[in-house]
JSON list of N, CA and C in Angstrom, two decimals:
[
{"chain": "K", "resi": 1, "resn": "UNK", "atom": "N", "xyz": [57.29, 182.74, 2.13]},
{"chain": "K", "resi": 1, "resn": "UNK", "atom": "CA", "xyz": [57.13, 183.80, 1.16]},
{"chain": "K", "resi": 1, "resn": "UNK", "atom": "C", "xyz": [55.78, 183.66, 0.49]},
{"chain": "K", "resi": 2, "resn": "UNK", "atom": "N", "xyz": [54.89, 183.93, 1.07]},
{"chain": "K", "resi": 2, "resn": "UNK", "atom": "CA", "xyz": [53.41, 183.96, 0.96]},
{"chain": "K", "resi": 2, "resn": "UNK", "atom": "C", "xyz": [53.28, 184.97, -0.27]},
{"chain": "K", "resi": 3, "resn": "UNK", "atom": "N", "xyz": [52.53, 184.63, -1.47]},
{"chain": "K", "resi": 3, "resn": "UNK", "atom": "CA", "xyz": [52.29, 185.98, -2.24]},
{"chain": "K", "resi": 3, "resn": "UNK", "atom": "C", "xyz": [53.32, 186.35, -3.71]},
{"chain": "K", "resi": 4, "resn": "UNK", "atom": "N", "xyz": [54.34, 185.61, -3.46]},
{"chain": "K", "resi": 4, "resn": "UNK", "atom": "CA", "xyz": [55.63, 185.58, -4.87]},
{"chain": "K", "resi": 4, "resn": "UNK", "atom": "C", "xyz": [54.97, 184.46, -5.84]},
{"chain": "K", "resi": 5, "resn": "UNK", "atom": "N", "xyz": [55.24, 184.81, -6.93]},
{"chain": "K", "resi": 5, "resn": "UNK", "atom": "CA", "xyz": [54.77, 184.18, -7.70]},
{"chain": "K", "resi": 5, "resn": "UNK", "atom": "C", "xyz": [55.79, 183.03, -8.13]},
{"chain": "K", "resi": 6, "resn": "UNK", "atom": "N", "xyz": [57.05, 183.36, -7.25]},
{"chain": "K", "resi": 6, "resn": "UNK", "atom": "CA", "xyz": [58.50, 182.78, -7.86]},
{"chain": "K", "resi": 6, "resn": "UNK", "atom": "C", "xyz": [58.75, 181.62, -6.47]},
{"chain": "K", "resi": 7, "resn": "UNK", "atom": "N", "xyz": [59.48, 180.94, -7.30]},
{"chain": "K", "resi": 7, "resn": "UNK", "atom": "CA", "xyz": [60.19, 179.90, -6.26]},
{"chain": "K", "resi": 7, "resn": "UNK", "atom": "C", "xyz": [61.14, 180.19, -4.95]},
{"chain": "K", "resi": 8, "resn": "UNK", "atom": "N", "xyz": [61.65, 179.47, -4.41]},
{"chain": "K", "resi": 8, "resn": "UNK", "atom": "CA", "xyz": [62.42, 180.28, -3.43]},
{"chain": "K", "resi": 8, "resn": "UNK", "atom": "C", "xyz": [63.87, 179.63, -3.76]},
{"chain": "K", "resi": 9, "resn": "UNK", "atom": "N", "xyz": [64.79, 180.11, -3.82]},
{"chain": "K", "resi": 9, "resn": "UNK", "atom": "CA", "xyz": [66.18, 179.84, -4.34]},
{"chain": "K", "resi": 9, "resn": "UNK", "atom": "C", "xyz": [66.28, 178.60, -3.56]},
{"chain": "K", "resi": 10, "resn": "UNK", "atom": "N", "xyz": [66.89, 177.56, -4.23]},
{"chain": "K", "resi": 10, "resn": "UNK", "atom": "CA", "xyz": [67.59, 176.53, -4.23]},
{"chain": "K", "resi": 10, "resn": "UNK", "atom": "C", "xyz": [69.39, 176.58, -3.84]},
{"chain": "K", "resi": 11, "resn": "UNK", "atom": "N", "xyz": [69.63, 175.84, -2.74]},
{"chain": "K", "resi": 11, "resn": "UNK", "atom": "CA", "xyz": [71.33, 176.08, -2.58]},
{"chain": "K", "resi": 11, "resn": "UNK", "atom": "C", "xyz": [71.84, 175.34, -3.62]},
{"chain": "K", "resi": 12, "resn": "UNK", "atom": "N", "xyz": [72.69, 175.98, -4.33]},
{"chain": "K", "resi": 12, "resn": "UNK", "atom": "CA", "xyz": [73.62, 174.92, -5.36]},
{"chain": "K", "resi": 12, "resn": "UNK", "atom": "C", "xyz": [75.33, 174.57, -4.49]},
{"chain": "K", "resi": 13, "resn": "UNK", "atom": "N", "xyz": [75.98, 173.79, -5.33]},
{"chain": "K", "resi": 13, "resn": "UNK", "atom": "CA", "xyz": [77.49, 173.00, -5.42]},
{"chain": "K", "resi": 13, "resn": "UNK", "atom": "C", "xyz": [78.33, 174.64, -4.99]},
{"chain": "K", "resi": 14, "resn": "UNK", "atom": "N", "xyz": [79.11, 174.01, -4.39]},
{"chain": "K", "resi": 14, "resn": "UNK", "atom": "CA", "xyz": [80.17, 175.07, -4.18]},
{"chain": "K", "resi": 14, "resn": "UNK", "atom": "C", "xyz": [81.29, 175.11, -4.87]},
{"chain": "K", "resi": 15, "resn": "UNK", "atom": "N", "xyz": [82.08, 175.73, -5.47]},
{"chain": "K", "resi": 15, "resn": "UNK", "atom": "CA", "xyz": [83.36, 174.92, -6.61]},
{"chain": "K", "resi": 15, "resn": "UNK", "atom": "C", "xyz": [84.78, 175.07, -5.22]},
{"chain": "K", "resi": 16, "resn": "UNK", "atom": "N", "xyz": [85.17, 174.22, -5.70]},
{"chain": "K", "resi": 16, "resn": "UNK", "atom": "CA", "xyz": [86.09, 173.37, -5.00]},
{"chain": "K", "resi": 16, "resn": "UNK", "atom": "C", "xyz": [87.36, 174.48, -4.05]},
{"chain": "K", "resi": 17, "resn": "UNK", "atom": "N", "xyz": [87.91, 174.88, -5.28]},
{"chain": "K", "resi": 17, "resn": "UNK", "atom": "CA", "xyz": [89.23, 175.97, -4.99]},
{"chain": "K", "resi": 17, "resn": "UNK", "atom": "C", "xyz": [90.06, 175.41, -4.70]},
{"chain": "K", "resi": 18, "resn": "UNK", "atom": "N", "xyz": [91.03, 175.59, -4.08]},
{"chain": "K", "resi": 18, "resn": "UNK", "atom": "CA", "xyz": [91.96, 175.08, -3.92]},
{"chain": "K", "resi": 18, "resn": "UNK", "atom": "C", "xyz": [91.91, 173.92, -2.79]},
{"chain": "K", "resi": 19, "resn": "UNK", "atom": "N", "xyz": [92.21, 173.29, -2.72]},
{"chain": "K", "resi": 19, "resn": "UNK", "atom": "CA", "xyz": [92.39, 172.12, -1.86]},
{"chain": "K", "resi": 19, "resn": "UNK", "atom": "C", "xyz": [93.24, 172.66, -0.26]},
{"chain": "K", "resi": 20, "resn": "UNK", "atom": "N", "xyz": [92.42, 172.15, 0.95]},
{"chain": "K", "resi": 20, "resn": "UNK", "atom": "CA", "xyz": [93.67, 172.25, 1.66]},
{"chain": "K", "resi": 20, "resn": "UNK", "atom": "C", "xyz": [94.96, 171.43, 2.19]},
{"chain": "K", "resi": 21, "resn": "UNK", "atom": "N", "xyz": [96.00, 172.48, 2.19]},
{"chain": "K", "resi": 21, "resn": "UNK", "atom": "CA", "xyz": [97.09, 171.82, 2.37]},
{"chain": "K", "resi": 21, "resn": "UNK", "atom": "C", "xyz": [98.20, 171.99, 0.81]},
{"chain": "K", "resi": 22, "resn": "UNK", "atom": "N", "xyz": [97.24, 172.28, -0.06]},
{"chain": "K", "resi": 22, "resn": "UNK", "atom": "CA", "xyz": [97.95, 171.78, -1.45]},
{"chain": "K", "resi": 22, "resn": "UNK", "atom": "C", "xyz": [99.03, 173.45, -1.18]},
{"chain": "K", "resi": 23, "resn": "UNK", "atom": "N", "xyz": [100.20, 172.98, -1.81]},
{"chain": "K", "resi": 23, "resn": "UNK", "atom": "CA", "xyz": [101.32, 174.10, -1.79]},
{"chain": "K", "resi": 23, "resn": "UNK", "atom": "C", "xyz": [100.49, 174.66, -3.42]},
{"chain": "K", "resi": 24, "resn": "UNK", "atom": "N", "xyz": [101.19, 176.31, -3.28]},
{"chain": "K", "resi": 24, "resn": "UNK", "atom": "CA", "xyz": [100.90, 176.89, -4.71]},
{"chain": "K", "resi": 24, "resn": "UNK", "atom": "C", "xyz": [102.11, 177.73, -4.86]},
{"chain": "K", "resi": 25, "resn": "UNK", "atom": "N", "xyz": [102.55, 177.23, -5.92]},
{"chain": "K", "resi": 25, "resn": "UNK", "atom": "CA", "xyz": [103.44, 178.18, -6.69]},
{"chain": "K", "resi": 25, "resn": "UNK", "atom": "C", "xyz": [103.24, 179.05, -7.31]},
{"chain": "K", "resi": 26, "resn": "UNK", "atom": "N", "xyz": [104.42, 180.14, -7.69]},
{"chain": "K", "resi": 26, "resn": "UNK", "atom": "CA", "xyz": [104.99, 181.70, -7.93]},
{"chain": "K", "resi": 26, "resn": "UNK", "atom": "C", "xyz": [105.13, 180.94, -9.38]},
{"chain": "K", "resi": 27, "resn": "UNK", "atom": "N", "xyz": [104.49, 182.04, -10.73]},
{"chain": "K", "resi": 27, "resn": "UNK", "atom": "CA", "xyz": [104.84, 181.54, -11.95]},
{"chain": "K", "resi": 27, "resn": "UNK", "atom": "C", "xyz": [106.60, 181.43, -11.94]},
{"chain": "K", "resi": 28, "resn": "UNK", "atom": "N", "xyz": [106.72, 181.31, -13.28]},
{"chain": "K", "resi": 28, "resn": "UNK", "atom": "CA", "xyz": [108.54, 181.16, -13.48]},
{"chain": "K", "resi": 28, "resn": "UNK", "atom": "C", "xyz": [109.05, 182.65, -14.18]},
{"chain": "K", "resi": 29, "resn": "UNK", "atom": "N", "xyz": [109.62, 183.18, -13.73]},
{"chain": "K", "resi": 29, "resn": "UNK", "atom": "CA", "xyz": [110.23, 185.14, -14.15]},
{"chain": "K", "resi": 29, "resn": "UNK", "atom": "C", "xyz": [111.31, 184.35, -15.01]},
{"chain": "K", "resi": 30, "resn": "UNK", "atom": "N", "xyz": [110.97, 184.66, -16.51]},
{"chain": "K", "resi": 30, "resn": "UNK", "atom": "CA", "xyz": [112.44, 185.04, -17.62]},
{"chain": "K", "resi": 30, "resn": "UNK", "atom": "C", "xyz": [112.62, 186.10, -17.47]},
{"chain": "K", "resi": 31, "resn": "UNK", "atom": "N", "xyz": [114.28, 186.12, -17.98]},
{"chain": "K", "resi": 31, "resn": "UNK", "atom": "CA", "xyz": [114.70, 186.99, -18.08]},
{"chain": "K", "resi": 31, "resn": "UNK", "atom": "C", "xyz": [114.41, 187.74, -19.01]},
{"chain": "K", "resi": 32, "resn": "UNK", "atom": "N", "xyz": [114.46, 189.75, -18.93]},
{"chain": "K", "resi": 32, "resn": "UNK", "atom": "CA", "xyz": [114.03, 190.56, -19.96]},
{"chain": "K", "resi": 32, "resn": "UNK", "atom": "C", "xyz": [114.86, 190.31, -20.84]},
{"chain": "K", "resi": 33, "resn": "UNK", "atom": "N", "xyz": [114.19, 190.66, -22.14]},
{"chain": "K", "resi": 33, "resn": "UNK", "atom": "CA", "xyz": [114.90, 190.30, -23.27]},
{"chain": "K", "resi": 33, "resn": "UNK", "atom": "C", "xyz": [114.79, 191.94, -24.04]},
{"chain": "K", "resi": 34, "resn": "UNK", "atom": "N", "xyz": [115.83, 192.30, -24.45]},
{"chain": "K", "resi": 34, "resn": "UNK", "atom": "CA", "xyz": [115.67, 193.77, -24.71]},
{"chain": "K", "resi": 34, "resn": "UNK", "atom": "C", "xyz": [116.93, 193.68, -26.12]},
{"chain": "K", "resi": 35, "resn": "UNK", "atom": "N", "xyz": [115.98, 194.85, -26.73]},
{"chain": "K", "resi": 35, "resn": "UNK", "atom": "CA", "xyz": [116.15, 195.09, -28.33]},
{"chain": "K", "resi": 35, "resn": "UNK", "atom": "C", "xyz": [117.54, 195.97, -28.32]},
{"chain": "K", "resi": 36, "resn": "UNK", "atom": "N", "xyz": [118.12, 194.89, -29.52]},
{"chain": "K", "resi": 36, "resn": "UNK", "atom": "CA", "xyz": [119.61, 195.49, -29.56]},
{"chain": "K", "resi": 36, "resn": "UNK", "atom": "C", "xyz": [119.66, 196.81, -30.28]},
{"chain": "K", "resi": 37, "resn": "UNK", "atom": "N", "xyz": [120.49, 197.85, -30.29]},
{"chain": "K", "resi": 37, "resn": "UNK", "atom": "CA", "xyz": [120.27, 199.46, -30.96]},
{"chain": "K", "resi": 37, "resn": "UNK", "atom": "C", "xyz": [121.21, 198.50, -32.47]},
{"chain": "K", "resi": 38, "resn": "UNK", "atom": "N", "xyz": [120.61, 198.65, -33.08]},
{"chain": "K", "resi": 38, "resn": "UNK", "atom": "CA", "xyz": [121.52, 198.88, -34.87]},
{"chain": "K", "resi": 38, "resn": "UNK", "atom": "C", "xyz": [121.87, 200.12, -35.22]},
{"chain": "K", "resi": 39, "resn": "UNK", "atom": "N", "xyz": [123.29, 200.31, -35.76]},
{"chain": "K", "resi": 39, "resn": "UNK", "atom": "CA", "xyz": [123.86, 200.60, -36.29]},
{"chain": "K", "resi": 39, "resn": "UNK", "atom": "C", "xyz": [122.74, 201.58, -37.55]},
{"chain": "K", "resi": 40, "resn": "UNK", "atom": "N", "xyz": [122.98, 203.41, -37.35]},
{"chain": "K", "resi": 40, "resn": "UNK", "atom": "CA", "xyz": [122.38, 203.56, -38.66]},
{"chain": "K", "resi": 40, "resn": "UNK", "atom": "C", "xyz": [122.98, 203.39, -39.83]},
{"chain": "K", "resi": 41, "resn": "UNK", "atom": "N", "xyz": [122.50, 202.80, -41.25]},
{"chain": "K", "resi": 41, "resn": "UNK", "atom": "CA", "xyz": [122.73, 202.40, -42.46]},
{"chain": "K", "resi": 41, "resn": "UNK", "atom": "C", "xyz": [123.35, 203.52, -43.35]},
{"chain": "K", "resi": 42, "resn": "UNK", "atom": "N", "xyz": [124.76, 203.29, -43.52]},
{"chain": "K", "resi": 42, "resn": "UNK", "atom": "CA", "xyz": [125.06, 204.73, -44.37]},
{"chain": "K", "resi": 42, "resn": "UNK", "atom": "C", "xyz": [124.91, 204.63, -45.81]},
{"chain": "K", "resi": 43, "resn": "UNK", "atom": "N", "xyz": [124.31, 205.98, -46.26]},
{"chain": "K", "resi": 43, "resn": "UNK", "atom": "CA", "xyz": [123.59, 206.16, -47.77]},
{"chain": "K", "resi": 43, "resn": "UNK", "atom": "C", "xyz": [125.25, 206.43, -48.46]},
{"chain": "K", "resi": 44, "resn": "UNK", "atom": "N", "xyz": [124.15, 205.53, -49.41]},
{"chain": "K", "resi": 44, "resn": "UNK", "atom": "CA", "xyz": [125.61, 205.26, -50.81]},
{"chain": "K", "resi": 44, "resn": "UNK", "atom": "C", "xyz": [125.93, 206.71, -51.31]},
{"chain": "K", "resi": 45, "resn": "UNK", "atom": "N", "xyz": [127.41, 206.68, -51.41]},
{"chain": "K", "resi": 45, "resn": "UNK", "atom": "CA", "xyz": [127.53, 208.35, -52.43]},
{"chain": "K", "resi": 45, "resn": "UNK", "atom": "C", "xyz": [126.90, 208.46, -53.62]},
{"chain": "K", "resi": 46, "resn": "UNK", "atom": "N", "xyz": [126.41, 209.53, -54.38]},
{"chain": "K", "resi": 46, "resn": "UNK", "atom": "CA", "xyz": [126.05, 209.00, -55.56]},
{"chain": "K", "resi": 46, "resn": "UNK", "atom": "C", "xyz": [127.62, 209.97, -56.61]},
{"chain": "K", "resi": 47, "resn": "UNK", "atom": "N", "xyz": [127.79, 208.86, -57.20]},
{"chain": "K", "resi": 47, "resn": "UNK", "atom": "CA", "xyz": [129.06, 209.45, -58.46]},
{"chain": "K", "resi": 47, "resn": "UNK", "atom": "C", "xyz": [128.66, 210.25, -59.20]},
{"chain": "K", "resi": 48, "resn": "UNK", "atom": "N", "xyz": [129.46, 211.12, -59.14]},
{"chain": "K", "resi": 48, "resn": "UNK", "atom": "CA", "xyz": [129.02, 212.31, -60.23]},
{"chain": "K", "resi": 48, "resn": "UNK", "atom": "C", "xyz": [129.99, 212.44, -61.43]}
]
């Protein structure tokens, strides 16, 4: 590269990843958890 004023890239480290052979697991699924309906709140009589 005759003429660049710049260096010429350098190879760097490769990152690892996963290993071979290594098993990989599926996260863990809870169960849905779902909102109970309440009861609407009945308004007080008012005494007359």
């Amino acid at each position: 590269m005759i003429g660049t004023p710049t260096r010429a890239p350098k190879p760097r480290g490769k990152s690892p990843g996963w290993e071979p052979g290594k098993k990989r697991h599926r996260k863990n699924r809870y169960p849905i958890v779902k909102k109970t309906v309440t009861p609407p709140l009945k308004e007080p009589s008012i005494a007359v």
